[in-house]
CSV table of C-alpha atoms in Angstrom, one decimal:
chain,number,residue,atom,x,y,z
A,1,MET,CA,76.1,81.4,102.8
A,2,ILE,CA,79.3,83.1,103.4
A,3,GLU,CA,80.1,82.9,107.5
A,4,VAL,CA,79.0,85.7,109.6
A,5,SER,CA,78.0,86.7,113.3
A,6,ARG,CA,74.9,86.2,114.1
A,7,GLU,CA,74.8,90.1,115.0
A,8,THR,CA,75.9,91.0,111.2
A,9,ARG,CA,73.4,88.2,110.0
A,10,GLU,CA,70.8,90.3,112.1
A,11,ARG,CA,72.4,93.7,110.6
A,12,LEU,CA,71.9,92.2,107.2
A,13,GLU,CA,68.5,91.4,107.7
A,14,VAL,CA,67.7,94.9,108.4
A,15,PHE,CA,69.2,96.1,105.1
A,16,ALA,CA,67.4,93.5,103.2
A,17,ALA,CA,64.0,94.6,105.0
A,18,LEU,CA,64.6,97.7,104.1
A,19,LEU,CA,66.1,97.6,100.6
A,20,GLU,CA,62.8,95.3,99.7
A,21,LYS,CA,60.7,98.1,100.9
A,22,TRP,CA,62.6,100.9,99.2
A,23,ASN,CA,62.6,98.6,96.1
A,24,ALA,CA,59.3,98.7,95.1
A,25,ARG,CA,59.7,103.2,94.8
A,26,ILE,CA,62.9,103.2,93.5
A,27,ASN,CA,64.9,100.9,91.2
A,28,LEU,CA,68.1,100.0,93.3
A,29,VAL,CA,67.7,96.2,92.2
A,30,SER,CA,66.3,94.9,89.2
A,31,PRO,CA,63.0,93.3,90.3
A,32,ARG,CA,64.1,90.0,88.8
A,33,ASP,CA,66.7,89.6,91.4
A,34,MET,CA,64.9,90.0,94.3
A,35,PRO,CA,64.3,86.5,94.8
A,36,HIS,CA,68.2,86.1,94.6
A,37,LEU,CA,68.8,89.1,96.5
A,38,TRP,CA,71.2,87.2,99.4
A,39,GLU,CA,73.3,85.0,96.6
A,40,ARG,CA,73.4,87.8,93.9
A,41,HIS,CA,74.0,90.9,95.9
A,42,ILE,CA,74.7,90.6,99.3
A,43,GLU,CA,76.7,87.6,99.4
A,44,ASP,CA,78.7,89.0,96.5
A,45,SER,CA,79.5,91.8,98.0
A,46,LEU,CA,80.8,90.1,101.5
A,47,ARG,CA,83.3,88.3,99.2
A,48,LEU,CA,85.3,91.6,99.6
A,49,VAL,CA,85.5,91.5,103.7
A,50,PRO,CA,88.4,89.2,104.0
A,51,PHE,CA,90.2,91.9,102.3
A,52,ILE,CA,89.3,94.8,104.2
A,53,THR,CA,91.0,95.6,107.8
A,54,LYS,CA,88.4,96.2,110.3
A,55,GLY,CA,87.3,99.8,110.9
A,56,ALA,CA,89.2,101.1,107.9
A,57,ARG,CA,87.8,104.3,105.9
A,58,VAL,CA,86.4,102.9,102.5
A,59,ILE,CA,85.3,105.3,99.4
A,60,ASP,CA,83.2,103.5,97.4
A,61,LEU,CA,82.0,104.7,94.2
A,62,GLY,CA,78.7,104.3,92.3
A,63,SER,CA,77.0,103.0,95.9
A,64,GLY,CA,73.4,102.9,94.0
A,65,GLY,CA,71.8,100.0,96.3
A,66,GLY,CA,74.6,99.8,99.0
A,67,PHE,CA,76.3,97.0,97.4
A,68,PRO,CA,79.2,96.6,98.2
A,69,ALA,CA,79.2,99.8,100.7
A,70,LEU,CA,77.0,98.8,103.0
A,71,MET,CA,77.9,95.0,103.3
A,72,ILE,CA,81.3,96.0,104.3
A,73,GLY,CA,80.1,98.7,106.7
A,74,ILE,CA,78.3,96.3,108.6
A,75,ALA,CA,81.0,93.2,108.3
A,76,CYS,CA,83.9,95.3,108.8
A,77,ASP,CA,82.7,97.8,111.1
A,78,ALA,CA,84.4,100.1,108.3
A,79,GLU,CA,83.6,103.9,107.7
A,80,MET,CA,81.6,104.1,104.8
A,81,VAL,CA,81.9,107.0,102.1
A,82,MET,CA,79.5,106.4,99.2
A,83,VAL,CA,79.4,108.4,96.4
A,84,GLU,CA,76.4,108.0,94.5
A,85,SER,CA,75.0,110.6,92.2
A,86,ASP,CA,71.2,109.5,91.9
A,87,GLN,CA,69.5,112.0,95.0
A,88,ARG,CA,66.8,109.1,95.6
A,89,LYS,CA,69.7,106.5,95.6
A,90,CYS,CA,71.3,109.0,98.8
A,91,ALA,CA,68.2,108.6,100.6
A,92,PHE,CA,67.9,105.0,100.9
A,93,LEU,CA,71.6,104.9,101.7
A,94,ARG,CA,71.5,107.4,104.6
A,95,GLU,CA,68.7,105.5,105.9
A,96,ALA,CA,69.8,102.3,105.4
A,97,ALA,CA,73.0,103.0,107.1
A,98,ARG,CA,71.7,104.5,110.0
A,99,ALA,CA,68.8,101.6,110.3
A,100,CYS,CA,72.0,99.1,110.4
A,101,GLY,CA,74.3,101.0,112.4
A,102,VAL,CA,77.1,101.8,109.6
A,103,LYS,CA,79.3,104.6,109.9
A,104,ALA,CA,78.8,106.4,106.8
A,105,GLN,CA,78.7,109.7,104.9
A,106,VAL,CA,76.8,109.9,101.7
A,107,VAL,CA,78.7,112.0,99.1
A,108,PRO,CA,75.5,112.9,96.4
A,109,LYS,CA,77.8,114.0,93.4
A,110,ARG,CA,78.6,112.5,90.4
A,111,ILE,CA,82.4,110.5,91.1
A,112,GLU,CA,84.6,112.9,89.1
A,113,GLN,CA,82.9,116.1,90.6
A,114,ALA,CA,83.5,114.5,94.4
A,115,GLU,CA,86.7,116.0,96.3
A,116,LEU,CA,87.8,113.6,99.0
A,117,PRO,CA,90.6,112.8,101.1
A,118,PRO,CA,92.4,109.8,100.5
A,119,ALA,CA,91.7,106.6,101.9
A,120,PRO,CA,93.1,102.8,102.4
A,121,TYR,CA,90.3,101.3,100.4
A,122,VAL,CA,88.3,102.2,97.1
A,123,THR,CA,85.5,99.8,95.9
A,124,ALA,CA,82.9,99.7,93.2
A,125,ARG,CA,80.7,96.7,92.1
A,126,ALA,CA,79.4,96.6,88.7
A,127,LEU,CA,80.0,100.2,88.0
A,128,ALA,CA,82.3,101.1,84.9
A,129,SER,CA,85.2,99.7,82.7
A,130,LEU,CA,88.5,98.6,84.4
A,131,SER,CA,90.0,101.5,83.0
A,132,GLN,CA,87.4,104.1,84.1
A,133,LEU,CA,87.4,102.8,87.7
A,134,LEU,CA,91.1,103.3,88.0
A,135,GLU,CA,90.8,107.1,86.3
A,136,TRP,CA,88.1,107.8,89.2
A,137,SER,CA,90.1,105.9,91.8
A,138,ALA,CA,93.4,107.3,91.4
A,139,PRO,CA,92.8,110.4,93.5
A,140,PHE,CA,91.0,108.5,96.1
A,141,LEU,CA,93.6,106.2,97.3
A,142,LEU,CA,96.2,106.8,100.0
A,143,PRO,CA,99.9,105.8,98.2
A,144,GLU,CA,99.8,102.6,99.9
A,145,GLY,CA,96.0,102.3,99.3
A,146,LYS,CA,94.2,99.5,97.6
A,147,ALA,CA,91.3,99.0,95.1
A,148,LEU,CA,89.2,96.2,95.2
A,149,PHE,CA,87.0,95.7,92.3
A,150,LEU,CA,84.0,93.1,91.9
A,151,LYS,CA,84.3,92.1,87.9
A,152,GLY,CA,82.9,89.9,85.9
A,153,LYS,CA,84.0,87.2,83.0
A,154,ASN,CA,85.4,90.4,80.9
A,155,LEU,CA,88.2,90.9,83.4
A,156,PRO,CA,90.7,89.3,81.4
A,157,ASP,CA,90.0,92.0,78.2
A,158,GLU,CA,89.2,95.0,80.6
A,159,LEU,CA,93.1,94.4,82.3
A,160,THR,CA,94.6,94.1,78.8
A,161,GLU,CA,92.9,97.5,78.1
A,162,ALA,CA,93.6,99.1,81.2
A,163,GLU,CA,97.5,98.5,80.8
A,164,ARG,CA,97.7,100.5,77.7
A,165,CYS,CA,96.8,103.8,80.0
A,166,TRP,CA,97.8,102.8,83.4
A,167,HIS,CA,100.8,101.2,85.2
A,168,MET,CA,99.5,99.0,88.2
A,169,GLN,CA,100.4,96.2,90.6
A,170,HIS,CA,97.3,93.6,90.5
A,171,ARG,CA,96.4,90.5,91.8
A,172,ILE,CA,92.9,88.6,91.4
A,173,LEU,CA,92.1,87.4,95.2
A,174,ASP,CA,89.1,85.8,94.3
A,175,ASN,CA,88.1,84.1,91.3
A,176,ARG,CA,84.3,82.3,90.9
A,177,ALA,CA,84.7,79.8,88.2
A,178,ALA,CA,81.4,79.2,88.0
A,179,SER,CA,80.3,82.7,87.3
A,180,GLY,CA,83.6,83.9,85.7
A,181,GLY,CA,83.4,86.9,87.9
A,182,ALA,CA,86.4,87.9,90.3
A,183,ILE,CA,87.8,90.4,92.8
A,184,ILE,CA,90.7,92.1,91.4
A,185,GLU,CA,92.8,94.2,94.0
A,186,ILE,CA,94.9,96.9,92.7
A,187,SER,CA,97.7,98.9,93.8
A,188,ASP,CA,100.4,101.5,92.9
A,189,ILE,CA,98.2,103.1,90.4
A,190,LYS,CA,100.0,105.3,87.8
A,191,ARG,CA,99.2,106.9,84.6
A,192,VAL,CA,101.3,105.7,81.4
A,193,GLU,CA,103.3,108.9,80.4
């Protein structure tokens, strides 16, 4: 278990209970993942926390069941902007943010239709290829901003593909050798001319 304060742990437990209740009505996470909710979703999302400044504004793309957005909001006291097109998931995100005391704005639109002021951070988890994430993220990042993506074992191939269309600075921040997943931090994103 990732170390968090007692207060943060309590807020995460409120979130987990709410997700379990809502998951019976709308598919927020796979039913087969529910017994592994903490390690597979909550703790995985919390891996981003050390790389985000406390209280920062963060835009999370495809927020779905709140991963990693609400975990960051809870653990970093971040101001979360969650972009999600599914209206039922938006209702869950609003309720979970309220119940967990997260400063949040839910944007009920497709990512490519959202118009938001740029932020210091953009996050996403299990959403799209790296090339697609860069396309969506570039307009939402401040010039000195950083995109933080939780990616799977295909990251090396996705990075090679993305470098064909994008100039960027990147570094691997957290590499989980067992699962092959990693966190990639990307900055200075510019399309190849």
